mmCIF file of C-alpha atoms in Angstrom:
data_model
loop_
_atom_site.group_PDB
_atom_site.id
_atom_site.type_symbol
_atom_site.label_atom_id
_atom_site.label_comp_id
_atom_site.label_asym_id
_atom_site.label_seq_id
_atom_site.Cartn_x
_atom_site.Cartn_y
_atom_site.Cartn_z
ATOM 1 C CA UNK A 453 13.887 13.044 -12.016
ATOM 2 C CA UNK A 454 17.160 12.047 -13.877
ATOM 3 C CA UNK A 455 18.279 14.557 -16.239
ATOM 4 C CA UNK A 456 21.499 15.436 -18.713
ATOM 5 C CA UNK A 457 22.517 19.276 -18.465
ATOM 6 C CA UNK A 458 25.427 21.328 -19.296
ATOM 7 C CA UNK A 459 27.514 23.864 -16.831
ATOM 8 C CA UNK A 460 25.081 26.753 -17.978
ATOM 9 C CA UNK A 461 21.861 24.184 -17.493
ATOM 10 C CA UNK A 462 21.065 23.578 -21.107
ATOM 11 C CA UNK A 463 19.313 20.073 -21.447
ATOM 12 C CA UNK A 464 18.253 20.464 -25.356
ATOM 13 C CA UNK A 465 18.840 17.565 -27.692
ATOM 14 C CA UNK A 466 21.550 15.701 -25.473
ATOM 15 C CA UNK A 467 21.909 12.528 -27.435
ATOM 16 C CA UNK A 468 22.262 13.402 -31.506
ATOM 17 C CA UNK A 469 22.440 16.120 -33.286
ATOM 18 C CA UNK A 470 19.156 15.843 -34.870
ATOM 19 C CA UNK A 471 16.765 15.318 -31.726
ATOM 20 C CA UNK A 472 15.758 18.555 -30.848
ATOM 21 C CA UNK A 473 16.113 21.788 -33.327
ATOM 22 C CA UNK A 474 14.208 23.752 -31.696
ATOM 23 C CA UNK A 475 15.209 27.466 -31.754
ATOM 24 C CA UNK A 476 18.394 26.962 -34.258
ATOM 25 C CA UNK A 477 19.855 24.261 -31.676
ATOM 26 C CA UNK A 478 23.011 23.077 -33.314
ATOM 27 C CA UNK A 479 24.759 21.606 -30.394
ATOM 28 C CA UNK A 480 22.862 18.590 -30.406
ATOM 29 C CA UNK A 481 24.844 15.002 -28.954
ATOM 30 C CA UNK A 482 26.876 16.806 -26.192
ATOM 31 C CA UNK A 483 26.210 14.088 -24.039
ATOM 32 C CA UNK A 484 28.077 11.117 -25.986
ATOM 33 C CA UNK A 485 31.657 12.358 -26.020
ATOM 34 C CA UNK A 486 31.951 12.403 -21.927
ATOM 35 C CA UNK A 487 29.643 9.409 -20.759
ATOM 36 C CA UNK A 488 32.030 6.739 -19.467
ATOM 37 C CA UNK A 489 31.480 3.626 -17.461
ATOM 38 C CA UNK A 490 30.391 5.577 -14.216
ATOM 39 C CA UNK A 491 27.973 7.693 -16.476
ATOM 40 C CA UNK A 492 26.764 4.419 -17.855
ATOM 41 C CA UNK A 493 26.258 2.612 -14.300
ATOM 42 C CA UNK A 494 24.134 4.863 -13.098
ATOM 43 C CA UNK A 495 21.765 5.319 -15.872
ATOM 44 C CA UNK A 496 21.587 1.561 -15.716
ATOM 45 C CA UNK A 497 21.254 1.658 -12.104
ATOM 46 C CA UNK A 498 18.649 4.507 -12.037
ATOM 47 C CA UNK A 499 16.832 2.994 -14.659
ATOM 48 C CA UNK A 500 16.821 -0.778 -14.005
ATOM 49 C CA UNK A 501 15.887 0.274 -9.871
ATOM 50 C CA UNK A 502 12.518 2.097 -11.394
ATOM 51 C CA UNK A 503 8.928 1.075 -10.400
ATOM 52 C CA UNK A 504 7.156 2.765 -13.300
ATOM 53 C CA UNK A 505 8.782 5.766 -16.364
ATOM 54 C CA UNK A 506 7.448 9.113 -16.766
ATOM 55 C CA UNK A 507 8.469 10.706 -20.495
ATOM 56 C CA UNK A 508 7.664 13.377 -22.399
ATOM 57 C CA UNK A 509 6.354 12.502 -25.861
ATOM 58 C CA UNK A 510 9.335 13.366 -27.681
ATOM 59 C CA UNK A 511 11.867 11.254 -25.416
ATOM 60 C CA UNK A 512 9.071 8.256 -25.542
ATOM 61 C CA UNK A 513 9.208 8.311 -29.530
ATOM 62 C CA UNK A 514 13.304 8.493 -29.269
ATOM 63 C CA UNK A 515 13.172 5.457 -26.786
ATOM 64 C CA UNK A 516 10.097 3.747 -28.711
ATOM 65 C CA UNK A 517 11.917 3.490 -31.762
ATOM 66 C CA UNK A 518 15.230 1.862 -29.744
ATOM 67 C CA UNK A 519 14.453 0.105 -26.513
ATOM 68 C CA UNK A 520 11.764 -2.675 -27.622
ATOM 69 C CA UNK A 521 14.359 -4.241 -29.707
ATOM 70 C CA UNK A 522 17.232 -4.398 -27.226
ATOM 71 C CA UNK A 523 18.820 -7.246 -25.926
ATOM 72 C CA UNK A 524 17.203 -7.987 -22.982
ATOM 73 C CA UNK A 525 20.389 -9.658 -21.157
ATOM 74 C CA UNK A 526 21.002 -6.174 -19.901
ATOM 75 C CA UNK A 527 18.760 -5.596 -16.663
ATOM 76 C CA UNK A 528 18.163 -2.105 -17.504
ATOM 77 C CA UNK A 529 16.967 -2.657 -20.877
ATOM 78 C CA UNK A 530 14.796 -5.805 -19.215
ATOM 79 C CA UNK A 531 13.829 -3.640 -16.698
ATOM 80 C CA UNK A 532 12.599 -0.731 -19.111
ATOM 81 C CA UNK A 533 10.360 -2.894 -21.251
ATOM 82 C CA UNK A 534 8.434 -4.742 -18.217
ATOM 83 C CA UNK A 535 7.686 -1.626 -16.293
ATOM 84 C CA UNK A 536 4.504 0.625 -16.335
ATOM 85 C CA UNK A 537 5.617 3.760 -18.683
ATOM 86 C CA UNK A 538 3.626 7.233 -18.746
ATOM 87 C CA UNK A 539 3.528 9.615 -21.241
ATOM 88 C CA UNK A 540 2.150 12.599 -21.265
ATOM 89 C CA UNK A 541 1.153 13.897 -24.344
ATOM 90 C CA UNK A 542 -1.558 15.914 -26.227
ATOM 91 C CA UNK A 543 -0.888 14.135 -29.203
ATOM 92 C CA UNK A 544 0.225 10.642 -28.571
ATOM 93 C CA UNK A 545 -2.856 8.036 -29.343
ATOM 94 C CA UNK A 546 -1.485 4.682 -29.942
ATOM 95 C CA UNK A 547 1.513 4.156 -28.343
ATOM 96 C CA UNK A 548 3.363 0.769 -29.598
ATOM 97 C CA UNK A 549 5.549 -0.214 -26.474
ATOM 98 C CA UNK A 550 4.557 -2.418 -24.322
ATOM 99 C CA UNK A 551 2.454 -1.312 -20.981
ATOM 100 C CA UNK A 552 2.462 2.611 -21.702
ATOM 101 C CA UNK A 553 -0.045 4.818 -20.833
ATOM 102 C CA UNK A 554 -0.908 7.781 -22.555
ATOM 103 C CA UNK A 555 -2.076 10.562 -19.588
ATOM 104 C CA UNK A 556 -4.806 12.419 -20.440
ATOM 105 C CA UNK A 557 -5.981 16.463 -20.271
ATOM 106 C CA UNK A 558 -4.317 16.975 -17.225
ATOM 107 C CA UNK A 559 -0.955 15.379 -16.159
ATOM 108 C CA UNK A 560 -0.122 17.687 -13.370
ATOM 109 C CA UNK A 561 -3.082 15.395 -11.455
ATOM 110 C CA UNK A 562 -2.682 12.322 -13.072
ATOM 111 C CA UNK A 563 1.081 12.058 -11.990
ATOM 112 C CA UNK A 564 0.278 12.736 -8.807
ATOM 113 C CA UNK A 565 -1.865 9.913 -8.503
ATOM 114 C CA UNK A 566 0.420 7.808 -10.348
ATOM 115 C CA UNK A 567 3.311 8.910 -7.324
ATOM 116 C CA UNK A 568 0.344 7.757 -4.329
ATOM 117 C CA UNK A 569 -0.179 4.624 -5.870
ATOM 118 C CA UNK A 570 3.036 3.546 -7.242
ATOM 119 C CA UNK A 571 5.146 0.708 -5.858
ATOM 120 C CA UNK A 572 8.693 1.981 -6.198
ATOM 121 C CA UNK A 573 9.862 5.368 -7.416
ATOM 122 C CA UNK A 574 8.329 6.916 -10.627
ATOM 123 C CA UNK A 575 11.719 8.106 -13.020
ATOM 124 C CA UNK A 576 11.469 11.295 -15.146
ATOM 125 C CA UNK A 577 13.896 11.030 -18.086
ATOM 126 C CA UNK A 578 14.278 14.007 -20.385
ATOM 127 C CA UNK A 579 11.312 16.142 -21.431
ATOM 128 C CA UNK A 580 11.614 19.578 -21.236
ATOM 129 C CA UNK A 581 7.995 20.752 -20.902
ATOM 130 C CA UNK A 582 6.779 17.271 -18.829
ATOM 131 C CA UNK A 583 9.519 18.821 -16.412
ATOM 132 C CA UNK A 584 8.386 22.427 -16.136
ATOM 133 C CA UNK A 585 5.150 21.379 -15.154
ATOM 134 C CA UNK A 586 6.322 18.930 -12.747
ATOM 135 C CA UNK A 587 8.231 22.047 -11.209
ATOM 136 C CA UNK A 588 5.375 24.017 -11.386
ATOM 137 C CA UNK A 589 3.365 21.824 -9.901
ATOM 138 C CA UNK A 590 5.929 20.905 -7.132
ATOM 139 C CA UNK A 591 5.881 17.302 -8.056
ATOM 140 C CA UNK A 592 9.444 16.085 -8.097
ATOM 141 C CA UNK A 593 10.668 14.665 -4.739
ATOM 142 C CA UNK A 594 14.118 14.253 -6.164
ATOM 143 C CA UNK A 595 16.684 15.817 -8.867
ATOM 144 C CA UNK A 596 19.327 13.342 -9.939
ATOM 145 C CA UNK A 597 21.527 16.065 -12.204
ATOM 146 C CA UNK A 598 24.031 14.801 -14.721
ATOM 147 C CA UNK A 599 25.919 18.146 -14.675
ATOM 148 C CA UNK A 600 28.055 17.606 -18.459
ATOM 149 C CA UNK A 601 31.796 19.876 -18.098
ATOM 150 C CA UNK A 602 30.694 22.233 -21.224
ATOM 151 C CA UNK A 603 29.101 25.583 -21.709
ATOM 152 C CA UNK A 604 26.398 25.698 -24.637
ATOM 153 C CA UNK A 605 25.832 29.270 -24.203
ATOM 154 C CA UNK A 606 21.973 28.716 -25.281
ATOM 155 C CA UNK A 607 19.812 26.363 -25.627
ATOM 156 C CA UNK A 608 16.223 25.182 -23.733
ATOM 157 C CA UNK A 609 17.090 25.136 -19.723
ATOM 158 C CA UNK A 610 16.037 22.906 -17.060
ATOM 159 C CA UNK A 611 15.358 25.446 -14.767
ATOM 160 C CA UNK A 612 14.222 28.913 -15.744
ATOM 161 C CA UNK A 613 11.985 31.856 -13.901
ATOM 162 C CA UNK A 614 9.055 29.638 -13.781
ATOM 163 C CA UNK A 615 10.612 26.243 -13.257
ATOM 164 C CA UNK A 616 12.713 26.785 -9.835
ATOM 165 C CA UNK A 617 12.411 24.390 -7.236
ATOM 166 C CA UNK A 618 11.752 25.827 -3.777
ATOM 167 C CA UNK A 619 14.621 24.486 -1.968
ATOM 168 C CA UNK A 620 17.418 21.665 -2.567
ATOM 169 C CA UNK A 621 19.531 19.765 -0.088
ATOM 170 C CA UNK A 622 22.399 17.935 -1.814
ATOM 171 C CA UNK A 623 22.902 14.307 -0.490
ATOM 172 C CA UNK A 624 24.937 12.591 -2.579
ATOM 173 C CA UNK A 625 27.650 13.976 -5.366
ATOM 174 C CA UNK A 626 29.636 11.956 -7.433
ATOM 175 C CA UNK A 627 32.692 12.637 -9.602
ATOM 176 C CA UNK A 628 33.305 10.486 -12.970
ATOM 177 C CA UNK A 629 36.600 10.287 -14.820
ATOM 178 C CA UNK A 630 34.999 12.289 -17.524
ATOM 179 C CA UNK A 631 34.375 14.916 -15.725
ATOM 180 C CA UNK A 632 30.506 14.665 -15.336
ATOM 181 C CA UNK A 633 29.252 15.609 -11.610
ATOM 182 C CA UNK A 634 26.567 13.153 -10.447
ATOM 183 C CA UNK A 635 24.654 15.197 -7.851
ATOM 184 C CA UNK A 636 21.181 14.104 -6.359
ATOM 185 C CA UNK A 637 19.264 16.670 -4.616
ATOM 186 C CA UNK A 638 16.573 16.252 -2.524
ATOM 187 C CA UNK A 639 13.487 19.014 -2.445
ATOM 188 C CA UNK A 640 12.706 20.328 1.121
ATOM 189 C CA UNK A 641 9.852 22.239 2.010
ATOM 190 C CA UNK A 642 10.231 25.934 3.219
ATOM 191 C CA UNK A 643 9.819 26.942 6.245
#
């Protein structure tokens, strides 16, 4: 899972000010002022290195609208629009972009098939309630957390009373000029 999230673990509406409302959000496009060029690698590394894209039906229809129509001489934006993409939604039908799948009643079990028979790794981007039930469901191998140098002070959270992962070992962390900590953590079972 690659995800956006503030000091105080706020992930709402990271990229305008308009994309999620939700609850009186009016912080909306934290994100844009500190991405820089190592910000920007990554997500193009993380992205482009994908076998397959899991969204959320809200970040699909953001990305829908966008990522089609890019130039393809970048290899993440290539990348994006020739791989398998999953979304889960209840209300999703026809989905325009090319090779997406819409999962059906129950995407706890679907993803996990998707994970056994995928060639490559399977990247989460954004979603807030795709994520909680991959936490529930104890379905993320891998948190790659773009940890943003602001306090929101509200907002929805990435990880709340019902969404904690068991058990985290960091093994990689990466400063960017910006200030924006790149830190991947890796689940471990208890025990």
């Amino acid at each position: 899972m690659v995800n956006f999230v503030s000091l105080d673990g706020v992930m709402q509406s990271v990229l305008s000010a308009d994309e999620d409302r939700d609850g009186g959000f009016d912080h909306g496009g934290w994100v844009l002022p500190h991405v820089d060029e190592a910000v920007e690698r990554f997500m193009s590394e993380a992205t482009a290195g994908a076998g397959a894209l899991l969204l959320g039906r809200r970040t699909y229809e953001i990305f829908a609208t966008t990522w089609p129509y890019a130039h393809m001489n970048d290899p993440a934006m290539a990348a994006m629009n020739a791989m398998p993409k999953y979304v889960a939604s209840r209300t999703l039908r026809d989905p325009g972009w090319a090779n997406t799948t819409v999962l059906g009643a129950d995407p706890a079990a679907e993803i996990g098939r998707i994970k056994a028979a995928s060639e490559g790794e399977t990247v989460v981007l954004g979603g807030g309630g795709l994520l909680g039930t991959l936490i529930e469901a104890d379905l993320v191998d891998e948190y790659r957390l773009l940890v943003f140098p602001l306090v929101l002070g509200s907002g929805k959270r990435l990880f709340t009373d019902r969404r904690s992962p068991r058990g985290l070992r960091l093994t990689a962390t990466e400063p960017t000029p910006s200030g924006v900590l790149i830190n991947t953590y890796r689940c471990r079972a208890e025990g």
